[in-house]
PDB file of C-alpha atoms in Angstrom:
ATOM      1  CA  MET A   1     -20.028 -31.777   3.405  1.00 47.00           C
ATOM      2  CA  LYS A   2     -16.700 -32.071   4.523  1.00 50.00           C
ATOM      3  CA  LEU A   3     -14.527 -29.440   5.620  1.00 43.00           C
ATOM      4  CA  THR A   4     -11.757 -30.488   3.416  1.00 46.00           C
ATOM      5  CA  LYS A   5     -13.672 -29.583   0.434  1.00 51.00           C
ATOM      6  CA  PHE A   6     -13.747 -26.115   1.348  1.00 43.00           C
ATOM      7  CA  LEU A   7     -10.122 -25.986   2.225  1.00 41.00           C
ATOM      8  CA  PRO A   8      -8.867 -24.993  -1.121  1.00 44.00           C
ATOM      9  CA  ILE A   9     -11.504 -22.123  -1.406  1.00 42.00           C
ATOM     10  CA  VAL A  10     -10.548 -20.810   2.266  1.00 37.00           C
ATOM     11  CA  VAL A  11      -6.968 -20.880   1.051  1.00 37.00           C
ATOM     12  CA  LEU A  12      -7.601 -18.982  -2.298  1.00 34.00           C
ATOM     13  CA  ILE A  13      -9.602 -16.279  -0.531  1.00 36.00           C
ATOM     14  CA  ALA A  14      -6.873 -16.076   2.065  1.00 35.00           C
ATOM     15  CA  MET A  15      -4.366 -15.403  -0.538  1.00 34.00           C
ATOM     16  CA  LEU A  16      -6.201 -12.800  -2.256  1.00 32.00           C
ATOM     17  CA  SER A  17      -6.903 -10.825   0.815  1.00 35.00           C
ATOM     18  CA  PHE A  18      -3.097  -9.975   1.399  1.00 40.00           C
ATOM     19  CA  SER A  19      -2.342  -6.264   1.369  1.00 47.00           C
ATOM     20  CA  CYS A  20       0.992  -6.556   0.416  1.00 50.00           C
ATOM     21  CA  SER A  21       2.894  -7.145  -2.637  1.00 46.00           C
ATOM     22  CA  SER A  22       6.410  -7.972  -3.899  1.00 44.00           C
ATOM     23  CA  GLU A  23       7.206  -8.460  -7.410  1.00 41.00           C
ATOM     24  CA  GLU A  24      10.466  -9.965  -8.841  1.00 40.00           C
ATOM     25  CA  PHE A  25       8.706 -11.667 -12.127  1.00 34.00           C
ATOM     26  CA  PRO A  26       9.963 -10.484 -15.422  1.00 31.00           C
ATOM     27  CA  SER A  27       8.363  -7.046 -16.143  1.00 32.00           C
ATOM     28  CA  GLU A  28       5.079  -7.224 -18.088  1.00 27.00           C
ATOM     29  CA  THR A  29       4.588  -4.644 -21.168  1.00 28.00           C
ATOM     30  CA  ILE A  30       3.000  -1.905 -19.791  1.00 30.00           C
ATOM     31  CA  ASP A  31       2.974   1.870 -20.884  1.00 44.00           C
ATOM     32  CA  ASN A  32       4.360   3.968 -18.289  1.00 49.00           C
ATOM     33  CA  MET A  33       2.371   5.826 -16.099  1.00 52.00           C
ATOM     34  CA  ALA A  34       2.818   9.878 -16.286  1.00 61.00           C
ATOM     35  CA  LEU A  35       4.215  10.817 -12.926  1.00 69.00           C
ATOM     36  CA  PRO A  36       2.720  13.791 -10.960  1.00 73.00           C
ATOM     37  CA  ALA A  37       4.276  16.376  -8.827  1.00 83.00           C
ATOM     38  CA  THR A  38       5.765  14.928  -5.648  1.00 86.00           C
ATOM     39  CA  PRO A  39       3.163  15.953  -2.618  1.00 87.00           C
ATOM     40  CA  ALA A  40       4.395  17.679   0.255  1.00 90.00           C
ATOM     41  CA  ALA A  41       4.975  15.231   3.219  1.00 93.00           C
ATOM     42  CA  LYS A  42       2.330  15.104   5.884  1.00 96.00           C
ATOM     43  CA  ASN A  43       3.283  14.490   9.476  1.00 97.00           C
ATOM     44  CA  ILE A  44       1.785  11.084   9.520  1.00 98.00           C
ATOM     45  CA  GLU A  45       3.771   9.937   6.762  1.00 98.00           C
ATOM     46  CA  ILE A  46       6.859  11.443   8.277  1.00 97.00           C
ATOM     47  CA  GLU A  47       6.044   9.508  11.462  1.00 98.00           C
ATOM     48  CA  ILE A  48       5.676   6.138   9.290  1.00 98.00           C
ATOM     49  CA  LEU A  49       8.766   6.501   7.740  1.00 98.00           C
ATOM     50  CA  GLU A  50      10.851   7.108  11.038  1.00 98.00           C
ATOM     51  CA  LEU A  51       9.043   4.304  12.543  1.00 98.00           C
ATOM     52  CA  ILE A  52      10.169   1.893   9.593  1.00 98.00           C
ATOM     53  CA  ASN A  53      13.710   2.979   9.925  1.00 98.00           C
ATOM     54  CA  ALA A  54      13.670   2.637  13.606  1.00 98.00           C
ATOM     55  CA  HIS A  55      12.582  -0.709  13.450  1.00 98.00           C
ATOM     56  CA  ARG A  56      14.872  -1.687  10.596  1.00 98.00           C
ATOM     57  CA  ILE A  57      17.965  -0.148  12.767  1.00 98.00           C
ATOM     58  CA  ASN A  58      16.654  -2.264  15.559  1.00 98.00           C
ATOM     59  CA  GLU A  59      17.058  -5.196  13.557  1.00 98.00           C
ATOM     60  CA  GLY A  60      20.408  -4.553  12.365  1.00 98.00           C
ATOM     61  CA  LEU A  61      19.496  -3.476   8.965  1.00 98.00           C
ATOM     62  CA  THR A  62      20.489  -0.298   6.994  1.00 98.00           C
ATOM     63  CA  PRO A  63      18.003   2.362   7.145  1.00 98.00           C
ATOM     64  CA  LEU A  64      16.286   3.404   3.756  1.00 98.00           C
ATOM     65  CA  ASN A  65      16.364   6.405   1.801  1.00 97.00           C
ATOM     66  CA  ASN A  66      13.481   8.578   1.027  1.00 95.00           C
ATOM     67  CA  LEU A  67      12.910   9.163  -2.366  1.00 94.00           C
ATOM     68  CA  GLY A  68      10.402  11.682  -3.974  1.00 93.00           C
ATOM     69  CA  ILE A  69       9.678  10.251  -7.071  1.00 95.00           C
ATOM     70  CA  ILE A  70       8.876   6.957  -4.916  1.00 97.00           C
ATOM     71  CA  LYS A  71       6.357   9.202  -2.809  1.00 96.00           C
ATOM     72  CA  ALA A  72       4.989  10.483  -6.329  1.00 96.00           C
ATOM     73  CA  VAL A  73       4.132   6.865  -7.280  1.00 96.00           C
ATOM     74  CA  ALA A  74       2.263   5.900  -4.113  1.00 97.00           C
ATOM     75  CA  TYR A  75       0.347   9.155  -3.897  1.00 96.00           C
ATOM     76  CA  THR A  76      -1.204   8.019  -7.203  1.00 95.00           C
ATOM     77  CA  HIS A  77      -2.277   4.843  -5.809  1.00 96.00           C
ATOM     78  CA  THR A  78      -3.369   6.248  -2.459  1.00 97.00           C
ATOM     79  CA  ASP A  79      -5.437   8.788  -4.265  1.00 96.00           C
ATOM     80  CA  TYR A  80      -7.010   6.046  -6.565  1.00 96.00           C
ATOM     81  CA  MET A  81      -7.978   3.655  -3.481  1.00 96.00           C
ATOM     82  CA  VAL A  82      -9.906   6.850  -1.812  1.00 97.00           C
ATOM     83  CA  GLU A  83     -11.829   7.398  -5.180  1.00 96.00           C
ATOM     84  CA  VAL A  84     -12.873   3.753  -5.350  1.00 95.00           C
ATOM     85  CA  ASN A  85     -13.383   3.275  -1.894  1.00 94.00           C
ATOM     86  CA  ASN A  86     -11.172  -0.040  -1.900  1.00 93.00           C
ATOM     87  CA  VAL A  87      -7.612  -1.024  -0.559  1.00 95.00           C
ATOM     88  CA  SER A  88      -6.058  -2.920  -3.275  1.00 94.00           C
ATOM     89  CA  HIS A  89      -2.836  -3.653  -5.407  1.00 95.00           C
ATOM     90  CA  ASP A  90      -4.618  -2.663  -8.491  1.00 94.00           C
ATOM     91  CA  ASN A  91      -1.995  -1.883 -11.319  1.00 94.00           C
ATOM     92  CA  PHE A  92       1.029  -2.540  -9.345  1.00 96.00           C
ATOM     93  CA  PHE A  93       2.763  -3.587 -12.628  1.00 95.00           C
ATOM     94  CA  GLN A  94       2.377   0.079 -13.723  1.00 94.00           C
ATOM     95  CA  ARG A  95       4.086   1.602 -10.666  1.00 96.00           C
ATOM     96  CA  LYS A  96       6.673  -1.029 -10.547  1.00 96.00           C
ATOM     97  CA  ASN A  97       7.218  -0.479 -14.233  1.00 96.00           C
ATOM     98  CA  SER A  98       7.544   3.172 -13.878  1.00 95.00           C
ATOM     99  CA  LEU A  99      10.044   3.000 -10.759  1.00 97.00           C
ATOM    100  CA  ILE A 100      12.240   0.486 -12.622  1.00 96.00           C
ATOM    101  CA  ASP A 101      12.453   3.039 -15.889  1.00 95.00           C
ATOM    102  CA  ASN A 102      12.562   6.141 -13.880  1.00 94.00           C
ATOM    103  CA  THR A 103      14.925   4.888 -11.036  1.00 95.00           C
ATOM    104  CA  ASN A 104      16.723   1.883 -12.089  1.00 95.00           C
ATOM    105  CA  ALA A 105      15.235  -0.134  -9.557  1.00 97.00           C
ATOM    106  CA  SER A 106      15.690  -3.751  -9.523  1.00 97.00           C
ATOM    107  CA  LYS A 107      13.148  -4.640  -7.332  1.00 97.00           C
ATOM    108  CA  VAL A 108       9.888  -2.919  -5.886  1.00 98.00           C
ATOM    109  CA  SER A 109       7.203  -4.131  -3.408  1.00 97.00           C
ATOM    110  CA  GLU A 110       4.583  -2.238  -1.550  1.00 97.00           C
ATOM    111  CA  ASN A 111       2.456  -2.438   1.614  1.00 98.00           C
ATOM    112  CA  VAL A 112      -1.144  -0.842   1.556  1.00 98.00           C
ATOM    113  CA  ALA A 113      -3.399  -0.268   4.484  1.00 97.00           C
ATOM    114  CA  TYR A 114      -6.766   1.369   5.185  1.00 96.00           C
ATOM    115  CA  ALA A 115      -8.662   2.830   8.501  1.00 94.00           C
ATOM    116  CA  TYR A 116      -5.589   2.964  10.885  1.00 96.00           C
ATOM    117  CA  SER A 117      -5.506   6.226  12.620  1.00 95.00           C
ATOM    118  CA  SER A 118      -1.979   6.843  13.384  1.00 97.00           C
ATOM    119  CA  ALA A 119       1.512   5.929  12.227  1.00 98.00           C
ATOM    120  CA  GLN A 120       2.130   3.660  15.018  1.00 98.00           C
ATOM    121  CA  SER A 121      -0.864   1.555  14.481  1.00 98.00           C
ATOM    122  CA  VAL A 122      -0.438   1.118  10.672  1.00 98.00           C
ATOM    123  CA  VAL A 123       3.411   0.354  11.234  1.00 98.00           C
ATOM    124  CA  ASN A 124       2.561  -2.199  14.101  1.00 98.00           C
ATOM    125  CA  ALA A 125      -0.133  -3.680  11.806  1.00 97.00           C
ATOM    126  CA  TRP A 126       2.420  -4.411   9.107  1.00 98.00           C
ATOM    127  CA  LEU A 127       5.024  -5.778  11.599  1.00 98.00           C
ATOM    128  CA  ASN A 128       2.565  -8.365  12.870  1.00 97.00           C
ATOM    129  CA  SER A 129       1.896  -9.479   9.142  1.00 96.00           C
ATOM    130  CA  GLU A 130       4.617 -11.576   7.758  1.00 96.00           C
ATOM    131  CA  GLY A 131       4.311 -10.330   4.319  1.00 95.00           C
ATOM    132  CA  HIS A 132       4.124  -6.883   5.307  1.00 97.00           C
ATOM    133  CA  ARG A 133       6.958  -7.422   7.585  1.00 97.00           C
ATOM    134  CA  HIS A 134       9.200  -9.107   4.982  1.00 98.00           C
ATOM    135  CA  ASN A 135       9.024  -5.676   2.803  1.00 97.00           C
ATOM    136  CA  ILE A 136       9.955  -3.605   5.453  1.00 98.00           C
ATOM    137  CA  GLU A 137      12.658  -5.865   6.755  1.00 98.00           C
ATOM    138  CA  GLY A 138      13.813  -6.363   2.936  1.00 98.00           C
ATOM    139  CA  ASP A 139      16.768  -5.830   0.840  1.00 98.00           C
ATOM    140  CA  TYR A 140      15.995  -2.340  -0.175  1.00 98.00           C
ATOM    141  CA  THR A 141      17.561   1.024  -0.641  1.00 98.00           C
ATOM    142  CA  ASP A 142      14.650   3.380  -0.624  1.00 98.00           C
ATOM    143  CA  PHE A 143      11.318   3.953  -0.122  1.00 98.00           C
ATOM    144  CA  ASP A 144       8.369   6.594   0.773  1.00 98.00           C
ATOM    145  CA  ILE A 145       4.756   6.811   1.751  1.00 98.00           C
ATOM    146  CA  SER A 146       1.643   8.264   0.760  1.00 97.00           C
ATOM    147  CA  ALA A 147      -1.307   8.921   3.442  1.00 98.00           C
ATOM    148  CA  GLU A 148      -4.420  10.319   2.035  1.00 97.00           C
ATOM    149  CA  GLN A 149      -8.008  10.519   4.077  1.00 96.00           C
ATOM    150  CA  ASN A 150     -11.125   9.920   2.038  1.00 96.00           C
ATOM    151  CA  GLU A 151     -14.405  11.985   3.041  1.00 95.00           C
ATOM    152  CA  GLU A 152     -15.155  10.172   6.299  1.00 95.00           C
ATOM    153  CA  GLY A 153     -11.782  11.056   7.662  1.00 95.00           C
ATOM    154  CA  LYS A 154     -10.389   7.247   7.109  1.00 96.00           C
ATOM    155  CA  TRP A 155      -6.609   6.788   5.977  1.00 97.00           C
ATOM    156  CA  TYR A 156      -5.540   4.994   3.384  1.00 98.00           C
ATOM    157  CA  PHE A 157      -1.725   4.262   2.744  1.00 98.00           C
ATOM    158  CA  THR A 158       0.605   2.845   0.173  1.00 98.00           C
ATOM    159  CA  ASN A 159       4.151   2.432   1.169  1.00 98.00           C
ATOM    160  CA  ILE A 160       6.473   1.702  -1.607  1.00 98.00           C
ATOM    161  CA  PHE A 161      10.141   0.129  -1.251  1.00 98.00           C
ATOM    162  CA  ILE A 162      12.785  -0.391  -3.884  1.00 98.00           C
ATOM    163  CA  LYS A 163      16.249  -1.537  -4.438  1.00 98.00           C
ATOM    164  CA  ARG A 164      18.775   0.448  -6.812  1.00 96.00           C
TER     165      ARG A 164
END
């Protein structure tokens, strides 16, 4: 068989395996998710936020503000990924709509990751990926992150960015 017959399948698989999401399409009609209490920040989360803002400053961009409601929404997704043992953007529209409704966000995106053992390693991985870097360097005003470990000690990350 010719390689060209498999190229569309390979492209589709590659597109579905990206781990960043940026949504600027019209909102879907989805019920708002209930917002949990904002969890206390972990050291790894603080380090990630500092590394991202340091990168933005180095690129001549405005640093982003931490926003507790973003952390609460990110936490719901990180906890979900740990529970189902899978990195995904499942239910992104719910997170997006919740942030639009509760923060007046006009734009929402997220980066997710799994199994990186340090703040520097996950930020480096995101910066080495065009889509993730686009979110990190994007036209946003606020962000926050949730990092949770599974039973084996592997980290899951959800980093959400919004523009208000």
